Short mmCIF file of N, CA and C in Angstrom, two decimals:
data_model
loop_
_atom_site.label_atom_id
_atom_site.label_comp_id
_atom_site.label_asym_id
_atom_site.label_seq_id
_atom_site.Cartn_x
_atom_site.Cartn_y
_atom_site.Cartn_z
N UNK A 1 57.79 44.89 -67.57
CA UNK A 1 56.62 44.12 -67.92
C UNK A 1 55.77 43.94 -66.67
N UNK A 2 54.36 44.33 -67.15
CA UNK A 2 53.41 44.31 -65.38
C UNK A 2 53.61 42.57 -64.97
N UNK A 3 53.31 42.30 -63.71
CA UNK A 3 53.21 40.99 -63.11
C UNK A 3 51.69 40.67 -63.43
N UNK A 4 51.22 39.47 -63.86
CA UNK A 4 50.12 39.01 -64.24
C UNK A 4 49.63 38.81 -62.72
N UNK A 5 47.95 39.27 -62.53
CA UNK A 5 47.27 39.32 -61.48
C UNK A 5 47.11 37.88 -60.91
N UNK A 6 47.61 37.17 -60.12
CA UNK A 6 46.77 35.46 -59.41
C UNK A 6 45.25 35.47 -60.19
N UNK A 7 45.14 34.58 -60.86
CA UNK A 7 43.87 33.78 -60.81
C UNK A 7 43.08 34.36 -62.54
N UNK A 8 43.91 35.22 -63.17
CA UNK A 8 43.68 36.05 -64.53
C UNK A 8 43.96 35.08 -65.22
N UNK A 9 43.48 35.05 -66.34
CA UNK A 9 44.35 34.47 -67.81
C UNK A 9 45.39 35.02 -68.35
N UNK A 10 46.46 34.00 -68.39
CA UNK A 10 47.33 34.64 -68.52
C UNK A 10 47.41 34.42 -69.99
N UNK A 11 48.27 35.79 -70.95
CA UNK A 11 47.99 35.46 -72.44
C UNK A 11 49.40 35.91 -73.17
N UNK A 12 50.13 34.87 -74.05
CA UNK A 12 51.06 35.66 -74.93
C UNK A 12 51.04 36.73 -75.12
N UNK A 13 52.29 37.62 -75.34
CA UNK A 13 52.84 38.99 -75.27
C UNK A 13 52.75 39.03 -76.95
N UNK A 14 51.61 39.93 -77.32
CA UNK A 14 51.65 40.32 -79.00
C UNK A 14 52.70 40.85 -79.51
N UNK A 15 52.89 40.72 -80.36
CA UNK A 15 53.49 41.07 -81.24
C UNK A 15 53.37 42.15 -82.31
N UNK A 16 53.25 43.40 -81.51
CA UNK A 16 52.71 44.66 -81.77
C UNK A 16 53.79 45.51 -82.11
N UNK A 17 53.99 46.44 -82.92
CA UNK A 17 54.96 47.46 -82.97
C UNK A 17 54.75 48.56 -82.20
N UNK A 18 55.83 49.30 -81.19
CA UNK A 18 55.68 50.22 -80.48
C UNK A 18 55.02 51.13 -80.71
N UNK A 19 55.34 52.31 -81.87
CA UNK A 19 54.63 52.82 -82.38
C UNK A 19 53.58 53.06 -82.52
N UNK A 20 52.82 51.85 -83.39
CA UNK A 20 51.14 51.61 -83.46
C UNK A 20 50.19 51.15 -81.70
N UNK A 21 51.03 51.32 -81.24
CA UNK A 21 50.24 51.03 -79.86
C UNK A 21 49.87 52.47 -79.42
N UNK A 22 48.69 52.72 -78.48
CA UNK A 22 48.34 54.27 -78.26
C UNK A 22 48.41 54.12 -76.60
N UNK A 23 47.77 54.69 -75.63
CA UNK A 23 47.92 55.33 -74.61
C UNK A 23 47.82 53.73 -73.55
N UNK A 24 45.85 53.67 -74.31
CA UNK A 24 45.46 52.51 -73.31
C UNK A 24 46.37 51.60 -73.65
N UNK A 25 46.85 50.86 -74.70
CA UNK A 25 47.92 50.09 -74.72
C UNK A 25 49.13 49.62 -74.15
N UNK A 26 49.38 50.56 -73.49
CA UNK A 26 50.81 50.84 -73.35
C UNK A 26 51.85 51.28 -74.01
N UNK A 27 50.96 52.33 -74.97
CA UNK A 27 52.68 52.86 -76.11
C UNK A 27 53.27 53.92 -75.20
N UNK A 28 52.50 54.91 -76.09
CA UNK A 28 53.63 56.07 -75.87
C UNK A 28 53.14 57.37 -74.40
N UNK A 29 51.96 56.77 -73.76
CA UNK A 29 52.19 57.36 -72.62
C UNK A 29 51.54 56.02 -71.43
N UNK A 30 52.23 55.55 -71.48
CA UNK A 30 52.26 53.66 -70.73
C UNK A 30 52.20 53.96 -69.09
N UNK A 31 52.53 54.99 -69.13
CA UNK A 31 52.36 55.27 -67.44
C UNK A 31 51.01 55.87 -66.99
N UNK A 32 50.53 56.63 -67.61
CA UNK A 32 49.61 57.77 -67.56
C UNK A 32 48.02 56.43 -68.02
N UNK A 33 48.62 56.06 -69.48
CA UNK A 33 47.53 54.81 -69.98
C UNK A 33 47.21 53.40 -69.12
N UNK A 34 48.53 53.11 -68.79
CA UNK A 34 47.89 52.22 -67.85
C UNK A 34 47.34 52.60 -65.98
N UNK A 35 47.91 53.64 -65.20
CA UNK A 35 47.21 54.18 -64.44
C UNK A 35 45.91 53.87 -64.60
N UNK A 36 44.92 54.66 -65.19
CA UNK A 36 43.79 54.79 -65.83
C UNK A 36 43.32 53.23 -66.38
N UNK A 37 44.21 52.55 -66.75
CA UNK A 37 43.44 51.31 -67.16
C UNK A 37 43.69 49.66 -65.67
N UNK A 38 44.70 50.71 -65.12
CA UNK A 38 44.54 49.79 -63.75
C UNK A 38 43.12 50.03 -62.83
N UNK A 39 43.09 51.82 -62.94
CA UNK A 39 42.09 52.05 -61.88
C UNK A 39 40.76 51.48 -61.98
N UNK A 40 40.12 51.25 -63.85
CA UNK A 40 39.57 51.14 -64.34
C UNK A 40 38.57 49.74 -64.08
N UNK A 41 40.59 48.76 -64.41
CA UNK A 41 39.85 47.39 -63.68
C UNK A 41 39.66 47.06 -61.86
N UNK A 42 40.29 47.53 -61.81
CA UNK A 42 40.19 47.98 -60.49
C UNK A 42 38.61 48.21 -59.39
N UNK A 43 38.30 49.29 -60.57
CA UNK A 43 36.61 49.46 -60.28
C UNK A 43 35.96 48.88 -60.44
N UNK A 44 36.10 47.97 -61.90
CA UNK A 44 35.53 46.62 -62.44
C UNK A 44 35.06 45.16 -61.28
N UNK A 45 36.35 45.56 -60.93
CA UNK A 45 36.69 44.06 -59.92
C UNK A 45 35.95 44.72 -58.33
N UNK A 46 36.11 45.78 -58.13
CA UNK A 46 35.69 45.95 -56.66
C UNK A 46 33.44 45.77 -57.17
N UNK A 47 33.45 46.18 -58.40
CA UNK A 47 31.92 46.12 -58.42
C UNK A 47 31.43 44.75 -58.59
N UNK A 48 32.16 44.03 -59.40
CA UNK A 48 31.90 42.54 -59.67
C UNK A 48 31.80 41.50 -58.21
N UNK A 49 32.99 42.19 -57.47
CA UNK A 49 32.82 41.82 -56.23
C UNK A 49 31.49 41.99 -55.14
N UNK A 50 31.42 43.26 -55.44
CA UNK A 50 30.05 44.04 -54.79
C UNK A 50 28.70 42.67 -55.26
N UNK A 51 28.51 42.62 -56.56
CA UNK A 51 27.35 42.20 -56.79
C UNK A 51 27.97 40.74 -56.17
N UNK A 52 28.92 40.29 -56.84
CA UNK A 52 28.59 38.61 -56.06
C UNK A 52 28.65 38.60 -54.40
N UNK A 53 29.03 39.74 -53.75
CA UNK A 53 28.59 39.16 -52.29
C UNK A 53 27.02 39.46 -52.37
N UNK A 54 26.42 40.64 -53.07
CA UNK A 54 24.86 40.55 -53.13
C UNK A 54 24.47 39.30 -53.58
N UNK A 55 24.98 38.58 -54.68
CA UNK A 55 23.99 37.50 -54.93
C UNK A 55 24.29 36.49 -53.84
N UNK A 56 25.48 36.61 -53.04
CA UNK A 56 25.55 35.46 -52.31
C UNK A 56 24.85 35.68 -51.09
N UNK A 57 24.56 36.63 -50.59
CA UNK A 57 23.81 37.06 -49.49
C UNK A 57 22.36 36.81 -49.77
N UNK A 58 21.89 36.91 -51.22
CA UNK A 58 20.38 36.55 -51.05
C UNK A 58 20.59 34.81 -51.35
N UNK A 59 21.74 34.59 -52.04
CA UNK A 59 21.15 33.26 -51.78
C UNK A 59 20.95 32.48 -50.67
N UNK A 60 22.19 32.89 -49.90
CA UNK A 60 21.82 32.59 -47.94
C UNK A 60 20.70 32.72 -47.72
N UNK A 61 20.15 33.57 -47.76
CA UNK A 61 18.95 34.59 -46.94
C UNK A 61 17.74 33.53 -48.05
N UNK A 62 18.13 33.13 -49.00
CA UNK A 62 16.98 32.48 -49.61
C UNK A 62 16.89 30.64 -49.09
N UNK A 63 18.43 30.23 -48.86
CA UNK A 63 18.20 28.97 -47.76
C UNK A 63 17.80 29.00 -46.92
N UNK A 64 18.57 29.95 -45.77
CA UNK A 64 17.83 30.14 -44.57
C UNK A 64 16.16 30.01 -44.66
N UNK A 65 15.51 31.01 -45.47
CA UNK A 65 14.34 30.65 -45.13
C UNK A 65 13.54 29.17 -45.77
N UNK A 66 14.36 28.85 -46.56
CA UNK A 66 13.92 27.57 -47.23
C UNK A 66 13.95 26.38 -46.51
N UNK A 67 15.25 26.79 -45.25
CA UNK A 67 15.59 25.33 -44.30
C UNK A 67 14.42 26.00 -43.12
N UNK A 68 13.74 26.58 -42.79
CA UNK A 68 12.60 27.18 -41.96
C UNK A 68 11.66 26.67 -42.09
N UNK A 69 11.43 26.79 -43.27
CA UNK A 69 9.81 26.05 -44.43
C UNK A 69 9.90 24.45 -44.12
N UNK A 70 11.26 23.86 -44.36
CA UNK A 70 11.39 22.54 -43.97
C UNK A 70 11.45 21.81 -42.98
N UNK A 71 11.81 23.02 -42.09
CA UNK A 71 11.92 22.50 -40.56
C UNK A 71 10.53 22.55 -40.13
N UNK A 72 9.85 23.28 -40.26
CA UNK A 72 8.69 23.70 -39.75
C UNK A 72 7.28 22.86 -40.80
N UNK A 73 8.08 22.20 -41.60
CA UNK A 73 7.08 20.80 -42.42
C UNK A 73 7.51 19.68 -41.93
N UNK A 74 8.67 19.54 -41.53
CA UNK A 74 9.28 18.21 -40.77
C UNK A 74 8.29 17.83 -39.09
N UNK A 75 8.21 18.81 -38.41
CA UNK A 75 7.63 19.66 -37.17
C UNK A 75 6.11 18.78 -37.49
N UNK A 76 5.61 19.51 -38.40
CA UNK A 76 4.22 19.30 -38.91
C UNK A 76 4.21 17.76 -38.92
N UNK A 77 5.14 17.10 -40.18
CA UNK A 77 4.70 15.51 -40.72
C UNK A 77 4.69 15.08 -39.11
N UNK A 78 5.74 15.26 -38.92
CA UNK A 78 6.34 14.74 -37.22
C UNK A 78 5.29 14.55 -35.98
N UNK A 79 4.31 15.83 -35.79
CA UNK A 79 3.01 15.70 -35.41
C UNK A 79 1.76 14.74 -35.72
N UNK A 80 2.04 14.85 -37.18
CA UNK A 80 1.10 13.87 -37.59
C UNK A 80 1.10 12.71 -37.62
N UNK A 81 2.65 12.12 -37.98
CA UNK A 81 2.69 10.92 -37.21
C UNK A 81 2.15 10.67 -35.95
N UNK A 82 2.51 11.41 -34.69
CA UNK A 82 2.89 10.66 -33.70
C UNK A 82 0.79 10.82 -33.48
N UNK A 83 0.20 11.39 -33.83
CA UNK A 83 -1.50 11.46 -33.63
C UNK A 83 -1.67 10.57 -34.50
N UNK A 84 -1.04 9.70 -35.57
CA UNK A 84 -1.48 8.57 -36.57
C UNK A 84 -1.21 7.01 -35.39
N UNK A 85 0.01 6.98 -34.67
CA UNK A 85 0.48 6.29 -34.07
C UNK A 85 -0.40 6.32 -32.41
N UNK A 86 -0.73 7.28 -32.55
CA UNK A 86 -1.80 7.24 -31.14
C UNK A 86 -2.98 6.37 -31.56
N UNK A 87 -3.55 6.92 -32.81
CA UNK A 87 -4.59 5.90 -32.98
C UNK A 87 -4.30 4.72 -33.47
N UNK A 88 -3.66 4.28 -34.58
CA UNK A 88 -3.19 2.97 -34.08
C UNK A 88 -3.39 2.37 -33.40
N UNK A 89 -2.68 2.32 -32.48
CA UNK A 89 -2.24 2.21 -30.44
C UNK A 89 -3.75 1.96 -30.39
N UNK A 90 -5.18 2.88 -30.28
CA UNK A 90 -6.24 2.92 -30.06
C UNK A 90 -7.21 1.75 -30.81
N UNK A 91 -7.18 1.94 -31.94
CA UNK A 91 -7.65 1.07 -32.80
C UNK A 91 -7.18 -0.60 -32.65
N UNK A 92 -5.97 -0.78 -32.56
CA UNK A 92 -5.13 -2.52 -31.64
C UNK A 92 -5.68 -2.11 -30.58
N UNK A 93 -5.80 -1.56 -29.57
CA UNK A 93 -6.93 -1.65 -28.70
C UNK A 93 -8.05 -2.30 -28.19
N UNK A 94 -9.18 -0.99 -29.11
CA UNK A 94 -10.20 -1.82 -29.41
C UNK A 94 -10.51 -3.07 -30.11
N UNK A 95 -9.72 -3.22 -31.15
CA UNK A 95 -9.85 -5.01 -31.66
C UNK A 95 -9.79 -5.65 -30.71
N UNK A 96 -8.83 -5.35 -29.47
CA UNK A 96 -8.50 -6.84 -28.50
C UNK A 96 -9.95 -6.93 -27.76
N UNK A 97 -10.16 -5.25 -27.60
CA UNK A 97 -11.61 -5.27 -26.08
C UNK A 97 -12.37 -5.98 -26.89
N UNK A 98 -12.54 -5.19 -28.81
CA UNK A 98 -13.87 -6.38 -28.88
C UNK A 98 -13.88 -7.90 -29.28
N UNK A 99 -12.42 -8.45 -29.55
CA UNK A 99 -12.62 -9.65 -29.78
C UNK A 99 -12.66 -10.16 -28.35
N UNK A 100 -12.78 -9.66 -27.16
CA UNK A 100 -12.65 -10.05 -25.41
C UNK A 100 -14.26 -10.22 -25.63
N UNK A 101 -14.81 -8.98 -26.05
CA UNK A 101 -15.72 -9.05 -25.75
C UNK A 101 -16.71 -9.93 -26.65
N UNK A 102 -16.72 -10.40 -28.10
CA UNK A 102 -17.50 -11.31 -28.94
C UNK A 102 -17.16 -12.71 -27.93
N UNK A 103 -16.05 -13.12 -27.56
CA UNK A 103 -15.88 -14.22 -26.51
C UNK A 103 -16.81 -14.13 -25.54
N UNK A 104 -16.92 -13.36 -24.68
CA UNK A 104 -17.72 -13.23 -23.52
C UNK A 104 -18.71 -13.32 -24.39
N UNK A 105 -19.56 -12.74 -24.96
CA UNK A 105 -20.63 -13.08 -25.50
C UNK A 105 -21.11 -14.20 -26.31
N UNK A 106 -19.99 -14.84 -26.64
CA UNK A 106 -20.71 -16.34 -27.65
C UNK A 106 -20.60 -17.22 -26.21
N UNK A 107 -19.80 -16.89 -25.24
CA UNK A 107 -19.41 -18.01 -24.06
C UNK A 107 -20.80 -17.64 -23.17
N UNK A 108 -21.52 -16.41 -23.33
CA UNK A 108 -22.44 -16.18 -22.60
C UNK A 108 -24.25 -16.85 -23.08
N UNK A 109 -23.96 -16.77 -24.33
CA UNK A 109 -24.85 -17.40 -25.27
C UNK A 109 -25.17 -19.03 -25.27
N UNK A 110 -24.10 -19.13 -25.27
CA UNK A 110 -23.72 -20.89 -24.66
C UNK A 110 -24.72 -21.25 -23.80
N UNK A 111 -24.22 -20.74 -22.49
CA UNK A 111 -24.69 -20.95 -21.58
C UNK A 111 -26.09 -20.66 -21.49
N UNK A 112 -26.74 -20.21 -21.55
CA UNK A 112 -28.14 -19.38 -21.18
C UNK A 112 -28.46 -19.22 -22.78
N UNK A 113 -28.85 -20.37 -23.48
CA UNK A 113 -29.84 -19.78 -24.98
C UNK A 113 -30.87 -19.19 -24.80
N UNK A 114 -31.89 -18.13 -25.60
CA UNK A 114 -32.71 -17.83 -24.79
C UNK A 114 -33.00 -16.99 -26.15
N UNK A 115 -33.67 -15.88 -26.59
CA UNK A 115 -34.10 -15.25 -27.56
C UNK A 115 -32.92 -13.74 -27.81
N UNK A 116 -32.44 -13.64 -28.76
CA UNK A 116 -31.78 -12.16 -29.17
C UNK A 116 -31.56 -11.30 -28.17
N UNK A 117 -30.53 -10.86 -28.01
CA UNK A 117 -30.73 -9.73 -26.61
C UNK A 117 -31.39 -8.43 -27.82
N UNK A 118 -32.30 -7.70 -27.06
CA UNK A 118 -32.82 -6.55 -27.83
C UNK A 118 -32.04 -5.04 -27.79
N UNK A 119 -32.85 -4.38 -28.21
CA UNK A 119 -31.74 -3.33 -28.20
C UNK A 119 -31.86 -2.56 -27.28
N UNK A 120 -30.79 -1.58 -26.86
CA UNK A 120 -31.26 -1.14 -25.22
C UNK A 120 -32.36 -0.34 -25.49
N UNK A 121 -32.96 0.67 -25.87
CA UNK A 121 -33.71 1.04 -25.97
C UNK A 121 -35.12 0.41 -26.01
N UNK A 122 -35.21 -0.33 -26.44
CA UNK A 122 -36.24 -1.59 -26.42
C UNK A 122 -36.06 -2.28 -25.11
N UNK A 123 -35.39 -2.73 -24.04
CA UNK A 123 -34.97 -2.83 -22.81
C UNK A 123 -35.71 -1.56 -21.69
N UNK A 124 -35.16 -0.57 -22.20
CA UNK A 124 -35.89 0.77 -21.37
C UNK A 124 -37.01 0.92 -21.36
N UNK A 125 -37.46 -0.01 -22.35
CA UNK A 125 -39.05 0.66 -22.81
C UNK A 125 -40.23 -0.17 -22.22
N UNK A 126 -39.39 -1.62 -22.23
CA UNK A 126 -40.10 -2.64 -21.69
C UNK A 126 -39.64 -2.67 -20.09
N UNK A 127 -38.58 -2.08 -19.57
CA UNK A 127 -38.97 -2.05 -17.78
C UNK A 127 -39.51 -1.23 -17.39
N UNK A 128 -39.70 -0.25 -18.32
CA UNK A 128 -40.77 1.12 -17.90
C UNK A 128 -42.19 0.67 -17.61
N UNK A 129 -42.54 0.06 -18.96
CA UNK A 129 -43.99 -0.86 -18.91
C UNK A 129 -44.28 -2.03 -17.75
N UNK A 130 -42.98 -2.52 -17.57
CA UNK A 130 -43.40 -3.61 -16.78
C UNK A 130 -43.43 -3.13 -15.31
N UNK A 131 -42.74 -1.89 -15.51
CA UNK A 131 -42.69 -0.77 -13.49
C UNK A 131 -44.08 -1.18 -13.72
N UNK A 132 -44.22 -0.18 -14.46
CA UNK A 132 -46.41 -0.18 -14.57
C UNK A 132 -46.77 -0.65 -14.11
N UNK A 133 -46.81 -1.91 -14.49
CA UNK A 133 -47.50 -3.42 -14.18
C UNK A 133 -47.76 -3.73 -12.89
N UNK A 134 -46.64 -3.36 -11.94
CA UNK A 134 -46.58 -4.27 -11.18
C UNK A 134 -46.42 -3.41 -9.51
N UNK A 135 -47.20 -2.32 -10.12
CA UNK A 135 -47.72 -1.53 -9.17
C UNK A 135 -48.28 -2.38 -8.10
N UNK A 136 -49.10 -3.40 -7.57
CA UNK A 136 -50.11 -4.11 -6.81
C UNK A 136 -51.13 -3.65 -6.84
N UNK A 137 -51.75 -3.04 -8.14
CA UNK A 137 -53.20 -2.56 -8.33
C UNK A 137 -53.40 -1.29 -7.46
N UNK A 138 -52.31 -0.91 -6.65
CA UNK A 138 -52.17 0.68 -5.88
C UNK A 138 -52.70 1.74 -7.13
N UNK A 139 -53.64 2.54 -7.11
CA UNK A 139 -53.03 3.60 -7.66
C UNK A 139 -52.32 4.45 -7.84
N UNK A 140 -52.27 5.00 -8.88
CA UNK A 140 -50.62 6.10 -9.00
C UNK A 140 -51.42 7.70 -8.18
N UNK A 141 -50.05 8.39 -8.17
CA UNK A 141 -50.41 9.76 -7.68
C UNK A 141 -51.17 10.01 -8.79
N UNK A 142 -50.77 10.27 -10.13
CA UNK A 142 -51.67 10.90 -10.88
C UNK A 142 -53.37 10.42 -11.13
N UNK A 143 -53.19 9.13 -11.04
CA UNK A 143 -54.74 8.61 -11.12
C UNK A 143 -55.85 8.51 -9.44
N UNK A 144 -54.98 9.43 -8.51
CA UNK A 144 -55.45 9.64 -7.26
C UNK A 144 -56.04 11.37 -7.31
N UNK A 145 -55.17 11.97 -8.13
CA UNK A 145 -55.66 13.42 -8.59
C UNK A 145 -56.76 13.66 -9.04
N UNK A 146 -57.12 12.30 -10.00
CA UNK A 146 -58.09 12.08 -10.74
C UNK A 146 -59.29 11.91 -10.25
N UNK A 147 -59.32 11.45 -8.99
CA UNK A 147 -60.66 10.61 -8.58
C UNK A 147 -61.49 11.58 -7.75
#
């Protein structure tokens, strides 16, 4: 009686008459029939084998690149944090300079009431005019060209 293979199902011994059994069976040429039906599974099992190391090799080869994609999005979020956390940092910052600075300015207001500060541009425009002014009635180069 063959030894059942590790890890096969193993199955009750039928209840077959010698006779009616043929080659592949094991009747009447049991040496020759099963040869041929060993080699058979044999081939079975070395191909079954074949494909599952193929599927297991792409499935590797399909993590691998999947833990790549993730590493390299982790990388990314990871960046973006730490440029979210810079500004932050920037933004608490500036709140402190400008609440320093609305202080200095209501404490400056206090002191010295006086009309709106204007806008700088309006500042530039009016010390330009007032240079003018206050020439001492000298004339300018250009109105010396003139004369």
């Amino acid at each position: 009686m063959p030894q059942p293979q590790p890890g096969a199902p193993q199955q009750p011994p039928q209840a077959v008459p010698a006779q009616t059994r043929g080659p592949e069976d094991g009747g009447a040429g049991a040496n020759g029939g099963r040869a041929l039906s060993n080699s058979k599974r044999a081939e079975q099992n070395r191909k079954a084998q074949r494909a599952f190391r193929e599927r297991r090799d792409q499935h590797v080869k399909y993590l691998e690149s999947r833990s790549q994609l993730l590493d390299a999005a982790l990388q990314s979020a990871d960046e973006a944090n730490r440029r979210w956390e810079e500004c932050r940092a920037l933004v608490d910052q500036l709140r402190v300079e400008n609440a320093a600075l609305r202080a200095a300015l209501s404490q400056a207001t206090l002191i010295t009431p006086g009309p709106p500060p204007a806008a700088p541009f309006e500042d530039q425009n009016k010390a330009a005019a007032n240079a003018e002014a206050k020439t001492d009635g000298a004339p300018t180069l250009a109105e010396q060209k003139n004369e």
